CSV table of C-alpha atoms in Angstrom, one decimal:
chain,number,residue,atom,x,y,z
A,1,MET,CA,120.9,105.0,98.1
A,2,SER,CA,121.5,105.3,101.8
A,3,ARG,CA,118.8,106.3,104.3
A,4,LEU,CA,120.6,109.6,105.0
A,5,ALA,CA,120.6,110.4,101.3
A,6,ARG,CA,117.0,109.5,100.9
A,7,ALA,CA,116.2,111.9,103.8
A,8,ALA,CA,118.4,114.7,102.4
A,9,TRP,CA,116.4,115.2,99.3
A,10,PRO,CA,113.0,115.9,101.0
A,11,ALA,CA,114.9,118.2,103.5
A,12,ALA,CA,116.5,120.1,100.6
A,13,GLY,CA,113.1,120.5,98.9
A,14,ALA,CA,111.5,121.8,102.1
A,15,ALA,CA,114.4,124.2,102.6
A,16,LEU,CA,114.0,125.6,99.1
A,17,ALA,CA,110.3,126.0,99.6
A,18,LEU,CA,110.9,127.9,102.8
A,19,LEU,CA,113.4,130.2,101.0
A,20,ALA,CA,110.9,130.8,98.2
A,21,TRP,CA,108.2,131.5,100.7
A,22,GLN,CA,110.3,134.0,102.7
A,23,GLY,CA,111.5,135.7,99.4
A,24,ALA,CA,107.9,136.1,98.2
A,25,VAL,CA,106.8,137.6,101.6
A,26,MET,CA,109.7,140.0,101.6
A,27,ARG,CA,108.9,141.1,98.1
A,28,MET,CA,105.2,141.8,99.0
A,29,ALA,CA,106.2,143.4,102.3
A,30,ALA,CA,108.2,146.0,100.5
A,31,ASP,CA,104.9,147.4,99.1
A,32,ASN,CA,102.6,146.3,102.0
A,33,PRO,CA,104.1,145.9,105.5
A,34,ILE,CA,101.1,143.8,106.6
A,35,ALA,CA,102.4,141.0,104.3
A,36,ALA,CA,105.3,140.4,106.8
A,37,GLY,CA,102.8,138.5,109.0
A,38,PHE,CA,102.5,135.8,106.3
A,39,GLY,CA,106.2,134.8,106.6
A,40,PRO,CA,107.5,131.4,107.7
A,41,LEU,CA,108.9,132.6,111.1
A,42,PRO,CA,105.6,134.3,112.3
A,43,ALA,CA,103.6,131.2,111.0
A,44,LEU,CA,105.8,128.8,112.9
A,45,GLN,CA,105.7,130.9,116.0
A,46,ALA,CA,101.9,131.0,115.8
A,47,LEU,CA,101.8,127.3,115.2
A,48,TRP,CA,103.9,126.7,118.3
A,49,ALA,CA,101.4,128.8,120.3
A,50,LEU,CA,98.4,127.0,118.9
A,51,LEU,CA,99.5,123.4,119.4
A,52,PRO,CA,99.4,123.3,123.2
A,53,GLY,CA,95.8,124.7,123.3
A,54,ALA,CA,92.7,122.6,123.3
A,55,ASP,CA,90.9,124.9,120.9
A,56,LEU,CA,92.9,123.8,117.8
A,57,TRP,CA,92.4,120.1,118.6
A,58,MET,CA,88.7,120.5,119.1
A,59,HIS,CA,88.3,122.0,115.7
A,60,LEU,CA,90.6,119.3,114.2
A,61,ALA,CA,88.4,116.6,115.7
A,62,THR,CA,85.3,118.3,114.2
A,63,SER,CA,86.8,118.4,110.8
A,64,LEU,CA,88.0,114.8,111.0
A,65,ARG,CA,84.5,113.7,112.1
A,66,ARG,CA,83.0,115.4,109.1
A,67,ILE,CA,85.6,113.7,106.8
A,68,ALA,CA,84.7,110.3,108.3
A,69,ILE,CA,81.0,110.8,107.9
A,70,GLY,CA,81.3,112.2,104.3
A,71,LEU,CA,83.6,109.3,103.3
A,72,GLY,CA,81.3,106.8,104.9
A,73,ALA,CA,78.3,108.2,103.0
A,74,ALA,CA,80.3,108.2,99.8
A,75,ILE,CA,81.4,104.5,100.3
A,76,ALA,CA,77.8,103.5,101.2
A,77,LEU,CA,76.5,105.0,98.0
A,78,GLY,CA,79.4,104.6,95.6
A,79,LEU,CA,80.3,101.0,96.3
A,80,PRO,CA,77.0,99.5,95.3
A,81,LEU,CA,76.7,101.9,92.3
A,82,GLY,CA,80.2,100.9,91.1
A,83,LEU,CA,79.5,97.2,91.5
A,84,LEU,CA,76.2,97.5,89.6
A,85,ALA,CA,77.9,99.6,86.8
A,86,GLY,CA,80.7,96.9,86.6
A,87,LEU,CA,78.4,93.9,86.5
A,88,SER,CA,75.6,95.3,84.4
A,89,PRO,CA,76.5,96.6,80.9
A,90,ARG,CA,73.1,98.1,80.5
A,91,PHE,CA,73.2,100.0,83.8
A,92,ALA,CA,76.7,101.2,82.9
A,93,GLN,CA,75.6,102.5,79.4
A,94,ALA,CA,72.6,104.2,81.0
A,95,THR,CA,74.5,105.9,83.9
A,96,THR,CA,78.1,106.5,82.8
A,97,PRO,CA,77.4,109.7,80.9
A,98,LEU,CA,75.3,111.0,83.8
A,99,PHE,CA,78.1,110.1,86.3
A,100,GLN,CA,80.7,111.7,84.2
A,101,PHE,CA,78.6,114.9,83.9
A,102,LEU,CA,77.9,115.1,87.6
A,103,ARG,CA,81.6,114.4,88.4
A,104,MET,CA,82.7,117.4,86.4
A,105,ILE,CA,80.5,119.8,88.4
A,106,SER,CA,82.5,121.4,91.2
A,107,PRO,CA,81.0,120.4,94.6
A,108,LEU,CA,81.3,124.0,95.8
A,109,SER,CA,78.9,125.1,93.1
A,110,TRP,CA,76.2,123.2,95.0
A,111,MET,CA,76.8,125.4,98.1
A,112,PRO,CA,73.8,127.7,97.7
A,113,LEU,CA,71.4,124.9,96.9
A,114,ALA,CA,72.7,122.8,99.8
A,115,VAL,CA,72.1,125.6,102.3
A,116,MET,CA,68.6,126.3,100.8
A,117,ALA,CA,67.6,122.6,101.0
A,118,LEU,CA,69.4,121.5,104.2
A,119,GLY,CA,69.8,124.8,106.2
A,120,VAL,CA,72.9,126.0,108.0
A,121,GLY,CA,75.0,123.6,109.9
A,122,ASP,CA,76.6,120.2,109.4
A,123,ALA,CA,74.0,118.8,107.0
A,124,PRO,CA,75.1,120.8,103.9
A,125,VAL,CA,78.8,120.1,104.7
A,126,TYR,CA,78.1,116.4,104.8
A,127,PHE,CA,76.2,116.6,101.5
A,128,LEU,CA,79.1,118.5,99.7
A,129,LEU,CA,81.7,116.1,101.1
A,130,ALA,CA,79.8,113.0,100.1
A,131,PHE,CA,79.0,114.4,96.6
A,132,ALA,CA,82.7,115.2,96.1
A,133,ALA,CA,83.9,111.8,97.2
A,134,VAL,CA,81.4,109.5,95.7
A,135,TRP,CA,82.6,109.7,92.1
A,136,PRO,CA,86.2,108.3,92.5
A,137,ILE,CA,84.7,105.4,94.4
A,138,VAL,CA,82.0,104.7,91.8
A,139,LEU,CA,84.3,104.8,88.8
A,140,ASN,CA,87.2,102.9,90.4
A,141,THR,CA,84.9,100.2,91.7
A,142,ALA,CA,83.3,99.8,88.3
A,143,ALA,CA,86.8,99.7,86.7
A,144,GLY,CA,87.9,97.0,89.2
A,145,VAL,CA,84.9,94.8,88.4
A,146,GLN,CA,85.3,95.2,84.7
A,147,ALA,CA,89.0,94.2,85.0
A,148,LEU,CA,88.2,90.9,86.7
A,149,ASP,CA,89.2,87.8,84.7
A,150,PRO,CA,85.9,86.5,83.2
A,151,GLN,CA,87.1,82.9,83.8
A,152,TRP,CA,86.8,83.6,87.6
A,153,LEU,CA,83.2,84.4,87.2
A,154,GLN,CA,82.6,81.4,84.9
A,155,LEU,CA,84.3,79.1,87.4
A,156,ALA,CA,82.2,80.4,90.2
A,157,ARG,CA,79.0,80.0,88.2
A,158,SER,CA,80.0,76.4,87.2
A,159,LEU,CA,80.3,75.6,90.9
A,160,SER,CA,76.7,76.8,91.4
A,161,ALA,CA,77.7,79.9,93.4
A,162,THR,CA,74.8,82.1,94.3
A,163,ARG,CA,74.8,85.7,93.4
A,164,THR,CA,75.6,86.7,96.9
A,165,GLU,CA,78.5,84.2,97.0
A,166,LEU,CA,79.7,85.4,93.6
A,167,LEU,CA,79.6,89.0,94.9
A,168,LEU,CA,81.2,88.4,98.3
A,169,GLN,CA,83.8,85.8,97.4
A,170,VAL,CA,84.8,86.7,93.9
A,171,VAL,CA,83.8,90.2,92.8
A,172,LEU,CA,84.6,92.2,96.0
A,173,PRO,CA,87.9,90.5,96.8
A,174,GLY,CA,89.0,90.8,93.1
A,175,SER,CA,88.2,94.5,92.9
A,176,THR,CA,89.3,95.6,96.4
A,177,THR,CA,92.6,97.1,95.1
A,178,HIS,CA,90.6,99.4,92.7
A,179,VAL,CA,88.1,100.3,95.5
A,180,LEU,CA,90.9,101.3,97.9
A,181,ALA,CA,92.5,103.4,95.1
A,182,GLY,CA,89.2,105.1,94.7
A,183,VAL,CA,89.0,105.7,98.5
A,184,ARG,CA,92.4,107.2,98.4
A,185,LEU,CA,91.4,109.6,95.7
A,186,ALA,CA,88.2,110.3,97.5
A,187,VAL,CA,90.1,111.3,100.7
A,188,GLY,CA,92.2,113.7,98.7
A,189,VAL,CA,89.1,115.3,97.2
A,190,LEU,CA,87.4,115.4,100.6
A,191,TRP,CA,90.3,117.3,102.2
A,192,ILE,CA,90.3,119.9,99.4
A,193,VAL,CA,86.6,120.5,99.6
A,194,LEU,CA,86.4,120.4,103.4
A,195,VAL,CA,87.8,123.9,104.2
A,196,PRO,CA,85.5,125.9,101.9
A,197,ALA,CA,82.6,123.7,102.9
A,198,GLU,CA,83.2,124.6,106.5
A,199,MET,CA,82.7,128.2,105.6
A,200,LEU,CA,78.9,127.6,105.3
A,201,GLY,CA,78.0,129.2,108.6
A,202,VAL,CA,79.3,126.4,110.9
A,203,SER,CA,80.9,127.4,114.2
A,204,ALA,CA,83.7,124.8,114.3
A,205,GLY,CA,86.3,123.2,112.0
A,206,LEU,CA,89.4,124.2,110.2
A,207,GLY,CA,87.5,126.2,107.6
A,208,TYR,CA,85.8,128.2,110.4
A,209,LEU,CA,89.2,128.8,112.0
A,210,ILE,CA,90.6,130.2,108.7
A,211,LEU,CA,87.7,132.7,108.4
A,212,ASP,CA,88.1,133.6,112.1
A,213,ALA,CA,91.8,134.3,111.7
A,214,ARG,CA,91.1,136.4,108.6
A,215,ASP,CA,88.5,138.4,110.5
A,216,ARG,CA,90.8,139.0,113.4
A,217,LEU,CA,93.6,140.0,111.0
A,218,ALA,CA,95.7,137.3,112.7
A,219,TYR,CA,97.7,136.5,109.6
A,220,PRO,CA,100.4,134.4,111.3
A,221,ASP,CA,97.6,132.2,112.7
A,222,LEU,CA,96.1,131.9,109.3
A,223,MET,CA,99.4,130.7,107.8
A,224,ALA,CA,99.8,128.4,110.7
A,225,LEU,CA,96.4,126.8,110.0
A,226,ILE,CA,97.4,126.4,106.4
A,227,LEU,CA,100.4,124.5,107.5
A,228,VAL,CA,98.2,122.3,109.7
A,229,ILE,CA,95.8,121.6,106.9
A,230,GLY,CA,98.7,120.6,104.6
A,231,ALA,CA,100.3,118.4,107.2
A,232,LEU,CA,97.1,116.6,108.2
A,233,GLY,CA,96.1,116.1,104.5
A,234,TRP,CA,99.5,114.7,103.8
A,235,ALA,CA,99.1,112.3,106.8
A,236,LEU,CA,95.6,111.2,105.6
A,237,ASP,CA,96.9,110.5,102.1
A,238,GLY,CA,99.8,108.6,103.6
A,239,ALA,CA,97.5,106.4,105.7
A,240,ALA,CA,95.3,105.7,102.6
A,241,ARG,CA,98.4,104.9,100.6
A,242,ALA,CA,99.7,102.5,103.3
A,243,LEU,CA,96.4,100.7,103.4
A,244,LEU,CA,96.5,100.3,99.6
A,245,HIS,CA,100.1,99.1,99.8
A,246,ALA,CA,99.3,96.6,102.6
A,247,TRP,CA,96.4,95.1,100.7
A,248,GLY,CA,98.5,94.9,97.5
A,249,ARG,CA,101.1,92.8,99.4
A,250,GLN,CA,98.4,90.5,100.8
A,251,ALA,CA,96.6,90.0,97.4
């Protein structure tokens, strides 16, 4: 398939989505004229007006900082837990049911408790993001360790490798692909949880901008921000996918 043909299919899909979007807005606007502000053209015009300003970029930087901190906390907690679950059958048997139970609880259900315990501000947002992202990392890391060839571990032990050497030179390199896959999943979960988490009384971030646009009845701005959130989330997933692909080629 030629490069032009490969580009034509995504363009056709985007065009169909725009037509469906415009059709849905026109149908709603027949009953409620306010709905016209949700259309593609007003949204793109609002986006064009927002992009040159510093305000949008400041809020984007705030949201990305929260993503980085939440992901860092999830990796710092999830990686050792996943390694321990993969290396210790007893630990895995004791904790896997608990991990699966906690994983199935929506992070957003912790919002009231997070605010009560940590107050209003960045702290509850970081907690919710870390809680949402830690489980893909724990489970994928454990799966990666369990998928290692047992002969590798036996060979390392026969060469008198210490536990630290075994971990750093055999276990971690052998399970990195699974860990990166977990990180990619975690990034997707983080981005989904970020916007509602930023509605916890903070004064900056994409979630705050969504609420602000709603309160101002600036519906074109609201739709423009939804486009920004989708585009940036797609870019973050693409970066994580590229990192996973690059590691796979080196392994």
